[in-house]
Amino acid sequence: MQTEIILSGFGGQGIMFAGQLLAYAAMDSGLEVTWMPSYGPEMRGGTANCTIIIADEEIGSPTVLKPKAVMVFNIPSMIRYEPLVVSGGVLIVNSSLMDREITRNEIKSLKIPANEIAESIGSKRLANMVMLGALITKLPVIPIESLEQALDDHIPDRHRHLLDSNFQALREGSVFEELKLIEETDN
Amino acid sequence: MPRELLKGNVAMAEAAVRAGVEAYFGYPITPQTELLEWMSHRLPELGRVFLQAESEVAAINMVYGAACTGVRVMSSSSSPGVSLMMEGISYIAGTELPVVLIDVVRGGPGLGNIAPSQGDYNQIVHGGGHGDYHSIVLAPSSVQEAIDLTVLAFDLAEKYQAIVVVMADGNIGQMMEPAELPPMLPIKSEYPEWAVRGAKGRDHRILTSIYMNPEDEEKTNLRILERWNKIEENEIRYREYFLDDAEFVVIGYGTAGRVAFSAVRSARAEGIPVGLLRPITLNPYPFAKVAELANQAHAFLVVEMNTGQMLQDVQLAVAGKVPVEFYGRLGGVVPYPDEVLNEIRRISHEPIAVGVDPRRNWMQRLKTEIS
């Protein structure tokens, strides 16, 4: 059994780090994992994506055509990856950065104003953690506590003072998704 | 040692450090640069030699010189850089010195691009420098295997006074996976009898690849070949997946090998009796194993990230007993498992054309697929 997740957006949005955090958390949970970055001639503002595969058995290909889940941070990523999510898969969209409608209706999707939520915590640079919190709640492949532990273990020293804000961002992303689920049930 | 999340390039560098590499000479090139970068702080920290040369040509000749002293020495590069090293590699082979080289292969020919490729199979496995010599070639398909094979490379190089190339690709270099590093070995304190480390109190030794007298060169060639025969007898390595009852056999190495593994696993779930042979030593090649499989299989499928370079070695071993089909992606494109799965379905359900070069038909299918 394996779960493939693609994170995609602009360079500088914390895509690679968010992906590595998933990989660390999966590894520390005793699972197999691969983290495969796009590594073209990338730069800040250019496109960046990474593929994370989490499995309970030996992982073959580190990339897949049709992932189980996709988290997109910009319009080019949305255009590229929305059609590729497997049926019944998960799509998380940062709605702060795009007003595009989600067209697939046989996948589990969520539009989350990740930048606004991040800014309310203190920095829009926490948007990657807000998105990750929402993803991990919609696709519970590893517990959020494992992500928090991975953050504590692997956050770069220069950002350690932001650890609590990162925790909060993860939680707010998670709560946003939970509230959404309750809303859907009420309807 | 606990499992750590390691990037392939960094993992290979640290594995070499722990295997006791005393000197590294190189020149940066993507997708290999993190390896050199890691060495640039790690080796000075340990009091060992790191030197970024002015070019790959200089780097390999520094490796040549350092290898003459009997220490563990290496370089690393990616395709165009390795091409530049070929003259030096031949001189090292002719001087019968142990050297480790890591090639993180990228798209080509020419300057090509920085994406993962296996386009250098023929260069590394069958040739490279001039003259009669073989390099041992190891092909990792995961970060853990990249670590293990880097350590093995130093042992094999010394055991056979040979060049060992760890042939990875951009995927292996750039991806992160949990892996366990080996313990730190002490730097060696005893040196082989051929090493030149100062001749005080003894006759001088000469390490050279020049034998002006052809009879002497012939003896040298025979000596190299005798070592190679031992390598062929002792060092062939491969991994088998689902081969016991396989009627169809997929063969792939490195990244293509693990992509094929995904496809084979899916095909098995569909009930197709297919297995995978993943060569780990590309030289010496597991010819005997492939020949043995040719007695059991209805057909082979070779998967590579090139135009069918290992395909020819498989054809040599299968010797026309059963059809050998081919699927490849080129120029830095990595196949997805679905593409290979479709090929497995095709060879297991449809008649296979015989008597034609499988590359002709593959090319037609690929052109339709990507148009």
XYZ file of C-alpha atoms in Angstrom:
558
model
C 0.000 0.000 0.000
C 1.480 3.349 -0.957
C 0.404 6.993 -0.976
C 1.832 9.469 -3.470
C 1.731 13.178 -2.730
C 2.841 16.009 -5.025
C 3.485 19.488 -3.648
C 3.794 22.176 -6.278
C 4.114 25.941 -6.469
C 6.643 28.746 -6.799
C 10.192 28.461 -5.548
C 10.387 30.213 -2.180
C 6.959 29.075 -0.940
C 8.469 26.353 1.232
C 7.328 23.506 -1.018
C 10.528 21.478 -0.713
C 10.717 21.862 3.059
C 7.050 20.917 3.518
C 7.734 17.803 1.447
C 10.834 16.924 3.451
C 8.855 17.342 6.657
C 6.362 14.750 5.417
C 9.272 12.472 4.567
C 10.904 12.874 7.984
C 7.593 12.239 9.743
C 6.954 9.140 7.647
C 10.448 7.799 8.294
C 10.134 8.412 12.035
C 6.781 6.594 11.960
C 8.643 3.525 10.680
C 7.336 3.802 7.109
C 9.197 3.690 3.808
C 9.393 7.025 2.023
C 10.976 8.752 -0.961
C 11.282 12.507 -1.533
C 11.979 13.412 -5.132
C 12.441 17.084 -6.057
C 12.121 18.695 -9.427
C 15.626 19.973 -9.973
C 15.662 21.868 -13.224
C 17.398 25.234 -13.361
C 15.043 26.447 -10.615
C 15.097 29.807 -8.873
C 13.005 31.840 -6.473
C 9.763 32.653 -8.279
C 10.185 29.767 -10.741
C 8.159 26.589 -10.452
C 9.143 23.955 -7.919
C 7.598 20.649 -7.033
C 8.398 17.508 -5.150
C 6.904 14.040 -4.987
C 6.669 12.185 -1.692
C 5.793 8.505 -1.665
C 4.908 6.923 1.668
C 4.488 3.156 1.857
C 4.539 0.163 4.159
C 6.619 -1.842 1.656
C 9.626 -1.325 -0.656
C 9.015 1.670 -2.915
C 9.583 1.263 -6.642
C 9.365 4.343 -8.829
C 9.978 7.586 -6.902
C 7.630 9.430 -9.264
C 4.110 8.665 -10.434
C 1.889 9.964 -13.204
C -1.295 9.922 -11.112
C -0.774 10.818 -7.443
C -3.159 10.117 -4.568
C -2.894 13.697 -3.325
C -1.793 17.061 -4.655
C -1.231 20.354 -2.863
C -1.010 23.359 -5.187
C 0.278 26.832 -4.386
C -0.133 28.539 -7.759
C -2.170 28.489 -10.978
C 0.403 26.732 -13.208
C 0.565 23.901 -10.639
C -3.234 23.700 -10.511
C -3.474 23.491 -14.304
C -0.816 20.798 -14.407
C -1.866 18.598 -11.502
C -5.637 18.879 -11.014
C -6.308 16.523 -13.965
C -3.765 14.002 -12.673
C -5.130 13.311 -9.169
C -6.515 9.756 -9.045
C -10.282 9.408 -8.720
C -11.188 9.650 -5.054
C -7.849 11.363 -4.371
C -7.207 14.650 -2.595
C -6.568 18.147 -3.952
C -5.651 21.020 -1.614
C -5.671 24.473 -3.187
C -4.241 27.646 -1.704
C -7.212 29.900 -2.489
C -5.354 33.015 -1.301
C -3.290 32.836 -4.461
C -5.863 31.770 -7.057
C -9.536 32.299 -7.714
C -9.756 29.276 -9.979
C -12.657 26.883 -9.468
C -11.948 23.223 -8.904
C -13.520 21.350 -11.813
C -13.103 17.743 -10.704
C -16.016 16.570 -8.573
C -15.024 12.939 -8.007
C -12.034 13.899 -5.875
C -11.903 15.229 -2.315
C -10.874 18.845 -2.686
C -10.364 21.751 -0.356
C -9.826 25.434 -1.026
C -8.056 27.017 1.899
C -7.011 30.672 2.252
C -3.609 29.571 3.520
C -1.920 32.976 3.185
C -4.621 34.803 5.185
C -4.526 32.147 7.892
C -0.721 32.289 7.912
C -0.731 36.088 8.146
C -3.141 35.957 11.075
C -0.544 33.816 12.868
C 2.216 36.222 12.021
C 3.761 35.497 8.618
C 2.486 34.497 5.225
C 5.588 32.304 4.977
C 3.769 29.837 7.234
C 1.297 29.104 4.429
C 3.110 25.874 3.588
C 2.466 24.572 7.121
C -1.203 25.633 6.999
C -1.589 23.698 3.751
C 0.225 20.693 5.190
C -2.025 20.689 8.273
C -5.093 20.637 6.018
C -3.638 17.915 3.796
C -2.758 15.607 6.642
C -6.252 15.947 8.102
C -7.938 15.171 4.808
C -5.475 12.370 4.029
C -4.473 10.894 7.397
C -1.402 9.043 6.169
C 0.585 10.055 9.257
C -0.558 11.698 12.505
C -0.091 15.448 12.881
C 1.965 14.787 16.032
C 4.606 13.090 13.857
C 4.808 16.233 11.717
C 5.240 18.350 14.836
C 7.990 16.079 16.105
C 9.677 16.204 12.679
C 9.485 20.012 12.742
C 11.058 20.096 16.175
C 13.825 17.744 15.022
C 14.594 19.246 11.625
C 13.656 22.932 11.520
C 16.808 24.866 10.514
C 18.452 26.608 13.488
C 17.895 30.037 11.961
C 14.121 29.399 12.058
C 13.924 27.655 15.441
C 12.397 30.745 17.079
C 9.433 30.240 14.707
C 8.777 26.678 15.889
C 5.631 27.562 17.848
C 4.186 29.571 14.958
C 4.842 26.587 12.700
C 2.970 24.312 15.137
C 0.099 26.782 15.196
C 0.033 26.970 11.395
C -0.200 23.186 11.141
C -3.027 23.128 13.705
C -4.979 25.948 12.058
C -4.751 24.200 8.696
C -5.966 21.038 10.344
C -8.823 22.789 12.181
C -9.892 24.570 8.982
C -10.262 21.195 7.311
C -12.092 19.727 10.322
C -14.590 22.629 10.426
C -15.137 22.145 6.727
C -15.888 18.473 7.320
C -18.442 19.372 10.024
C -20.070 21.897 7.679
C -20.355 19.247 4.979
C -21.963 16.810 7.432
C -24.475 19.475 8.539
C -25.489 20.093 4.949
C 23.292 3.248 13.061
C 19.782 4.787 12.938
C 18.062 5.462 9.638
C 18.502 9.017 8.415
C 16.744 10.848 5.590
C 19.593 11.322 3.130
C 19.988 12.790 -0.327
C 21.686 10.332 -2.700
C 24.634 12.584 -3.518
C 25.296 13.403 0.115
C 24.853 9.767 1.123
C 27.454 8.580 -1.408
C 29.882 11.277 -0.259
C 29.527 10.400 3.429
C 29.740 6.690 2.624
C 33.081 7.328 0.891
C 34.259 9.344 3.891
C 33.389 6.468 6.213
C 35.013 3.954 3.872
C 38.229 5.858 4.463
C 38.654 8.010 1.368
C 41.720 10.157 1.998
C 41.609 12.393 -1.040
C 38.886 13.745 -3.316
C 39.504 15.740 -6.480
C 36.621 17.032 -8.564
C 34.869 19.773 -10.418
C 31.214 20.778 -9.854
C 28.513 19.671 -12.254
C 24.765 19.129 -11.841
C 23.183 16.727 -10.858
C 26.226 15.614 -8.845
C 27.336 18.846 -7.163
C 26.052 18.105 -3.642
C 28.554 15.244 -3.508
C 31.484 17.579 -4.109
C 29.953 20.189 -1.807
C 29.709 17.688 1.049
C 33.338 16.657 0.532
C 34.429 20.308 0.502
C 33.652 20.740 4.197
C 33.769 17.172 5.435
C 37.270 16.208 4.272
C 39.106 19.319 5.559
C 37.255 18.896 8.851
C 38.834 15.418 9.114
C 42.275 16.598 8.000
C 41.978 14.844 4.641
C 42.392 16.234 1.125
C 39.645 18.031 -0.799
C 40.613 19.832 -3.948
C 38.362 21.517 -6.486
C 40.456 21.325 -9.625
C 40.378 23.722 -12.568
C 38.714 21.074 -14.745
C 37.723 17.423 -14.834
C 40.877 16.688 -16.829
C 42.998 18.052 -14.003
C 40.870 16.337 -11.339
C 41.273 12.834 -12.789
C 45.024 13.311 -13.175
C 45.236 14.369 -9.529
C 43.308 11.200 -8.692
C 45.872 9.276 -10.779
C 48.756 10.757 -8.827
C 47.173 10.246 -5.427
C 46.257 6.642 -6.272
C 49.957 5.922 -6.853
C 50.532 6.430 -3.108
C 48.149 3.569 -2.269
C 45.580 5.680 -0.380
C 41.840 5.498 -1.010
C 41.071 8.188 -3.581
C 38.094 9.164 -5.685
C 36.391 11.650 -7.938
C 32.813 12.183 -8.997
C 31.139 13.931 -11.883
C 28.277 13.733 -14.334
C 28.274 12.664 -17.980
C 30.040 15.546 -19.815
C 32.581 15.777 -16.995
C 33.210 12.039 -17.105
C 33.808 12.247 -20.857
C 36.592 14.712 -20.128
C 38.140 12.242 -17.671
C 38.408 9.354 -20.090
C 42.056 9.819 -21.013
C 43.055 9.829 -17.353
C 40.881 6.789 -16.656
C 42.699 4.841 -19.356
C 46.079 5.844 -17.875
C 44.881 4.736 -14.430
C 43.747 1.403 -15.911
C 47.080 1.002 -17.703
C 48.955 1.693 -14.465
C 46.747 -0.859 -12.655
C 45.659 1.441 -9.853
C 42.604 1.259 -7.589
C 40.335 4.273 -8.081
C 36.664 4.958 -7.360
C 34.632 7.198 -9.635
C 30.986 8.144 -9.161
C 29.084 9.124 -12.308
C 25.665 10.695 -11.727
C 24.478 10.337 -15.308
C 22.415 13.079 -16.998
C 20.717 13.604 -20.348
C 22.883 13.787 -23.461
C 24.647 13.596 -25.846
C 26.654 16.802 -25.749
C 25.882 19.309 -23.052
C 22.423 17.721 -22.967
C 20.565 18.629 -19.782
C 20.660 17.917 -16.062
C 17.801 15.381 -15.927
C 18.306 11.688 -15.046
C 19.505 9.397 -17.834
C 21.250 6.094 -18.501
C 22.689 7.241 -21.810
C 26.267 6.548 -20.695
C 25.890 2.771 -20.311
C 28.056 1.980 -23.310
C 30.664 4.552 -22.389
C 31.037 3.332 -18.816
C 30.324 -0.393 -19.221
C 31.871 -1.160 -22.598
C 34.384 1.514 -23.159
C 35.394 4.968 -22.212
C 39.119 5.314 -22.417
C 41.319 3.742 -25.085
C 43.009 0.384 -24.837
C 42.093 -2.990 -23.367
C 40.679 -2.643 -19.886
C 37.444 -3.067 -17.983
C 35.992 -0.997 -15.188
C 33.838 -2.648 -12.573
C 30.481 -0.861 -12.839
C 27.948 -0.788 -9.988
C 24.407 0.544 -10.508
C 22.499 1.601 -7.366
C 18.733 1.968 -7.465
C 18.159 3.483 -4.013
C 19.951 5.743 -1.573
C 20.760 2.763 0.673
C 22.223 0.856 -2.237
C 24.195 3.947 -3.306
C 25.793 3.941 0.156
C 26.491 0.209 0.208
C 27.907 0.162 -3.314
C 30.160 3.159 -2.653
C 31.723 1.290 0.266
C 31.971 -1.880 -1.822
C 33.588 0.119 -4.641
C 36.627 0.929 -2.503
C 37.025 -2.698 -1.431
C 36.746 -4.018 -4.992
C 39.074 -1.353 -6.385
C 41.798 -2.383 -3.942
C 41.174 -6.094 -4.218
C 41.580 -6.068 -8.009
C 43.704 -2.926 -8.581
C 40.871 -1.744 -10.779
C 38.719 1.264 -11.503
C 35.267 0.959 -9.999
C 32.534 3.245 -11.287
C 29.369 3.737 -9.281
C 27.002 4.632 -12.109
C 24.016 6.424 -10.639
C 21.652 8.836 -12.372
C 20.134 12.201 -11.557
C 17.241 10.581 -9.691
C 19.480 8.626 -7.335
C 21.641 11.695 -6.766
C 18.781 14.075 -6.018
C 16.227 11.969 -4.160
C 16.026 11.599 -0.390
C 15.308 8.284 1.290
C 15.793 6.831 4.742
C 19.106 5.008 4.814
C 21.706 3.756 7.227
C 25.299 4.902 6.936
C 28.147 2.504 7.726
C 30.411 2.987 10.742
C 33.483 5.179 10.266
C 36.461 3.041 9.245
C 39.927 4.108 10.325
C 42.219 5.477 7.639
C 44.442 2.637 6.538
C 47.948 2.439 7.934
C 49.402 -0.253 5.674
C 49.997 0.264 1.995
C 50.337 -2.185 -0.904
C 53.820 -3.224 -2.001
C 53.467 -1.352 -5.298
C 52.689 2.041 -3.724
C 55.159 4.886 -4.144
C 55.550 6.675 -0.810
C 59.296 7.440 -0.694
C 62.108 5.035 -1.605
C 64.509 5.630 1.272
C 66.394 2.413 1.967
C 64.959 0.431 -0.920
C 65.026 0.220 -4.708
C 62.805 2.655 -6.520
C 59.469 1.546 -7.973
C 57.995 2.815 -11.204
C 54.269 3.192 -11.756
C 53.509 3.865 -15.389
C 51.222 3.046 -18.281
C 54.036 3.282 -20.810
C 55.454 -0.007 -22.112
C 57.449 0.841 -25.230
C 58.238 -2.806 -25.806
C 55.058 -4.430 -27.199
C 55.885 -7.752 -25.505
C 55.850 -5.987 -22.130
C 52.560 -4.298 -22.976
C 51.144 -7.650 -24.001
C 52.101 -9.081 -20.581
C 50.459 -6.093 -18.913
C 47.283 -6.625 -20.910
C 47.276 -10.299 -19.914
C 47.790 -9.378 -16.246
C 44.809 -6.989 -16.423
C 42.724 -9.648 -18.168
C 43.603 -12.289 -15.565
C 42.340 -9.977 -12.834
C 39.225 -9.346 -14.887
C 38.596 -13.088 -15.189
C 38.651 -13.322 -11.386
C 36.254 -10.378 -11.176
C 33.873 -12.158 -13.554
C 34.115 -15.326 -11.463
C 33.526 -13.649 -8.100
C 31.774 -10.328 -8.312
C 28.572 -10.603 -10.343
C 25.660 -9.157 -8.398
C 21.980 -8.751 -9.181
C 18.611 -8.781 -7.468
C 15.636 -10.931 -8.391
C 11.963 -10.073 -7.896
C 9.146 -12.600 -8.495
C 11.323 -14.636 -10.872
C 10.609 -18.145 -9.556
C 7.568 -18.825 -11.736
C 7.991 -15.929 -14.164
C 7.015 -16.530 -17.770
C 7.937 -12.971 -18.683
C 11.110 -11.308 -17.470
C 11.727 -7.569 -17.226
C 15.343 -6.406 -16.938
C 16.286 -2.927 -15.767
C 18.931 -1.294 -13.559
C 19.164 1.858 -11.455
C 16.134 4.152 -11.608
C 14.676 2.271 -14.596
C 14.980 -0.882 -12.484
C 12.885 0.490 -9.650
C 10.328 1.979 -12.039
C 10.106 -1.497 -13.589
C 9.703 -2.975 -10.095
C 6.544 -0.868 -9.568
C 5.200 -2.012 -12.925
C 6.017 -5.678 -12.281
C 4.297 -5.550 -8.890
C 1.157 -4.068 -10.496
C 1.262 -6.651 -13.284
C 1.509 -9.448 -10.704
C -1.597 -8.001 -9.017
C -3.324 -8.394 -12.404
C -2.245 -12.043 -12.482
C 0.487 -11.701 -15.118
C 3.349 -14.135 -14.340
C 6.133 -11.574 -14.685
C 9.349 -11.053 -12.738
C 12.211 -8.586 -12.648
C 15.963 -9.046 -12.857
C 17.811 -5.952 -11.667
C 21.532 -6.150 -12.453
C 23.648 -4.448 -9.789
C 26.990 -5.098 -11.470
C 26.666 -3.869 -15.046
C 30.254 -4.963 -15.540
C 30.769 -7.854 -14.985
C 27.279 -8.420 -16.414
C 25.082 -11.315 -15.197
C 25.131 -13.040 -18.614
C 24.785 -16.536 -17.127
C 21.724 -15.538 -15.099
C 20.026 -14.019 -18.155
C 20.888 -17.120 -20.222
C 19.356 -19.319 -17.505
C 16.184 -17.191 -17.487
C 15.981 -17.585 -21.280
C 15.238 -21.274 -20.677
C 12.190 -20.432 -18.573
C 10.797 -17.209 -20.052
C 8.502 -16.758 -23.056
C 9.815 -13.232 -23.608
C 12.020 -10.517 -22.110
C 11.391 -6.805 -21.786
C 14.421 -4.537 -21.315
C 13.682 -1.128 -19.766
C 16.296 1.627 -19.903
C 16.596 5.392 -19.948
C 18.495 5.245 -23.244
C 18.000 3.864 -26.772
C 18.736 0.267 -25.815
C 22.365 -0.023 -24.757
C 22.048 -2.826 -22.171
C 19.517 -4.363 -24.569
C 22.480 -5.621 -26.622
C 23.999 -7.410 -23.622
C 20.646 -9.071 -22.908
C 20.348 -10.135 -26.564
C 23.840 -11.603 -26.375
C 22.877 -13.706 -23.347
C 19.435 -14.738 -24.644
C 21.042 -15.742 -27.968
C 17.783 -15.658 -29.909
C 16.045 -18.338 -27.795
C 13.043 -16.112 -27.073
C 12.016 -12.596 -28.141
C 13.617 -9.638 -26.343
C 11.483 -6.502 -26.407
C 12.558 -3.001 -25.468
C 11.092 0.090 -23.834
C 13.080 3.234 -23.185
C 12.689 6.949 -22.572
C 15.373 9.321 -23.721
C 17.176 12.559 -23.167
C 16.450 12.852 -19.442
C 12.833 11.634 -19.468
C 12.140 9.052 -16.741
C 9.421 6.513 -17.564
C 6.399 6.217 -15.294
C 5.436 2.746 -14.027
C 2.205 2.876 -16.105
C 4.229 2.992 -19.318
C 6.178 -0.119 -18.355
C 2.989 -1.839 -17.135
C 1.425 -1.287 -20.561
C 4.463 -2.902 -22.152
C 4.219 -5.900 -19.818
C 0.525 -6.263 -20.719
C 1.426 -6.056 -24.391
C 4.161 -8.712 -24.376
C 2.063 -11.054 -22.222
C -1.136 -10.736 -24.285
C -0.125 -9.982 -27.852
C 2.099 -11.842 -30.310
C 5.612 -10.416 -30.489
C 7.192 -9.638 -33.841
C 10.276 -11.780 -34.377
C 13.218 -11.252 -36.679
C 13.172 -7.470 -36.377
C 15.231 -5.110 -34.263
C 12.960 -4.502 -31.238
C 14.108 -0.897 -31.212
C 12.405 -0.218 -34.544
C 8.988 -1.182 -33.172
C 9.580 0.519 -29.837
C 10.487 3.737 -31.651
C 7.224 3.635 -33.590
C 5.200 3.032 -30.408
C 7.029 5.777 -28.535
C 6.575 8.300 -31.334
C 2.829 7.621 -31.304
C 2.737 7.865 -27.506
C 4.514 11.220 -27.257
C 3.100 12.892 -30.382
